[in-house]
Tab-separated table of C-alpha atoms in Angstrom:
chain	number	residue	atom	x	y	z
A	1	UNK	CA	102.319	139.909	94.096
A	2	UNK	CA	100.381	141.652	97.215
A	3	UNK	CA	97.095	143.392	96.933
A	4	UNK	CA	97.386	147.069	96.502
A	5	UNK	CA	94.789	149.031	98.363
A	6	UNK	CA	93.814	152.474	99.352
A	7	UNK	CA	91.290	154.028	101.420
A	8	UNK	CA	88.055	155.730	99.780
A	9	UNK	CA	85.610	157.666	101.753
A	10	UNK	CA	81.926	158.186	100.778
A	11	UNK	CA	81.279	161.802	101.633
A	12	UNK	CA	77.454	161.603	101.213
A	13	UNK	CA	77.473	158.887	103.856
A	14	UNK	CA	79.942	160.670	106.236
A	15	UNK	CA	78.899	162.690	109.215
A	16	UNK	CA	82.429	163.992	110.076
A	17	UNK	CA	82.708	161.702	113.319
A	18	UNK	CA	86.584	161.761	113.016
A	19	UNK	CA	87.401	158.244	114.173
A	20	UNK	CA	89.099	157.536	111.113
A	21	UNK	CA	91.568	160.407	111.655
A	22	UNK	CA	92.113	159.310	115.282
A	23	UNK	CA	92.788	155.785	114.306
A	24	UNK	CA	94.898	156.337	111.161
A	25	UNK	CA	96.354	159.863	111.181
A	26	UNK	CA	99.192	158.629	108.681
A	27	UNK	CA	96.335	158.512	105.929
A	28	UNK	CA	93.695	160.665	106.991
A	29	UNK	CA	93.310	164.250	108.140
A	30	UNK	CA	90.450	166.400	108.906
A	31	UNK	CA	89.196	169.311	107.130
A	32	UNK	CA	87.785	172.679	109.207
A	33	UNK	CA	84.272	170.924	109.513
A	34	UNK	CA	85.839	167.475	110.735
A	35	UNK	CA	85.398	165.713	107.730
A	36	UNK	CA	88.173	163.258	106.324
A	37	UNK	CA	90.703	164.201	103.648
A	38	UNK	CA	92.043	160.895	102.639
A	39	UNK	CA	95.469	160.321	101.325
A	40	UNK	CA	95.120	158.052	97.953
A	41	UNK	CA	98.505	156.614	98.787
A	42	UNK	CA	98.509	152.738	98.674
A	43	UNK	CA	98.314	151.343	102.246
A	44	UNK	CA	101.494	149.957	103.342
A	45	UNK	CA	101.596	146.508	104.840
A	46	UNK	CA	102.616	148.046	108.382
A	47	UNK	CA	99.331	150.269	108.043
A	48	UNK	CA	96.865	147.432	106.969
A	49	UNK	CA	95.713	146.485	110.406
A	50	UNK	CA	95.193	150.122	111.302
A	51	UNK	CA	93.491	150.785	108.217
A	52	UNK	CA	91.009	147.597	108.501
A	53	UNK	CA	90.336	148.981	112.077
A	54	UNK	CA	89.382	152.615	111.096
A	55	UNK	CA	87.369	150.966	108.203
A	56	UNK	CA	85.526	148.657	110.748
A	57	UNK	CA	85.155	151.443	113.209
A	58	UNK	CA	83.328	154.183	110.882
A	59	UNK	CA	79.829	154.285	112.380
A	60	UNK	CA	78.182	155.057	109.094
A	61	UNK	CA	80.562	152.688	106.833
A	62	UNK	CA	81.551	155.578	104.809
A	63	UNK	CA	85.227	154.534	105.094
A	64	UNK	CA	86.498	151.644	102.762
A	65	UNK	CA	89.363	149.871	101.708
A	66	UNK	CA	89.468	149.647	97.523
A	67	UNK	CA	91.638	147.486	95.380
A	68	UNK	CA	93.975	149.784	93.298
A	69	UNK	CA	94.328	149.116	89.630
């Protein structure tokens, strides 16, 4: 069985750079102030490389992939 993961954002650490929304618009939108709104839907295999890139690109490490229970 494949590992199911979702995105999570630490809103305390986030400064609202918006890179995550640019790199993964399928799961991340921005609110009126530029902070991410993350869709908790599990990341599909076709989006996994894009999600990993968005996580790796976050300048404040506020975005992460977490294992679903």
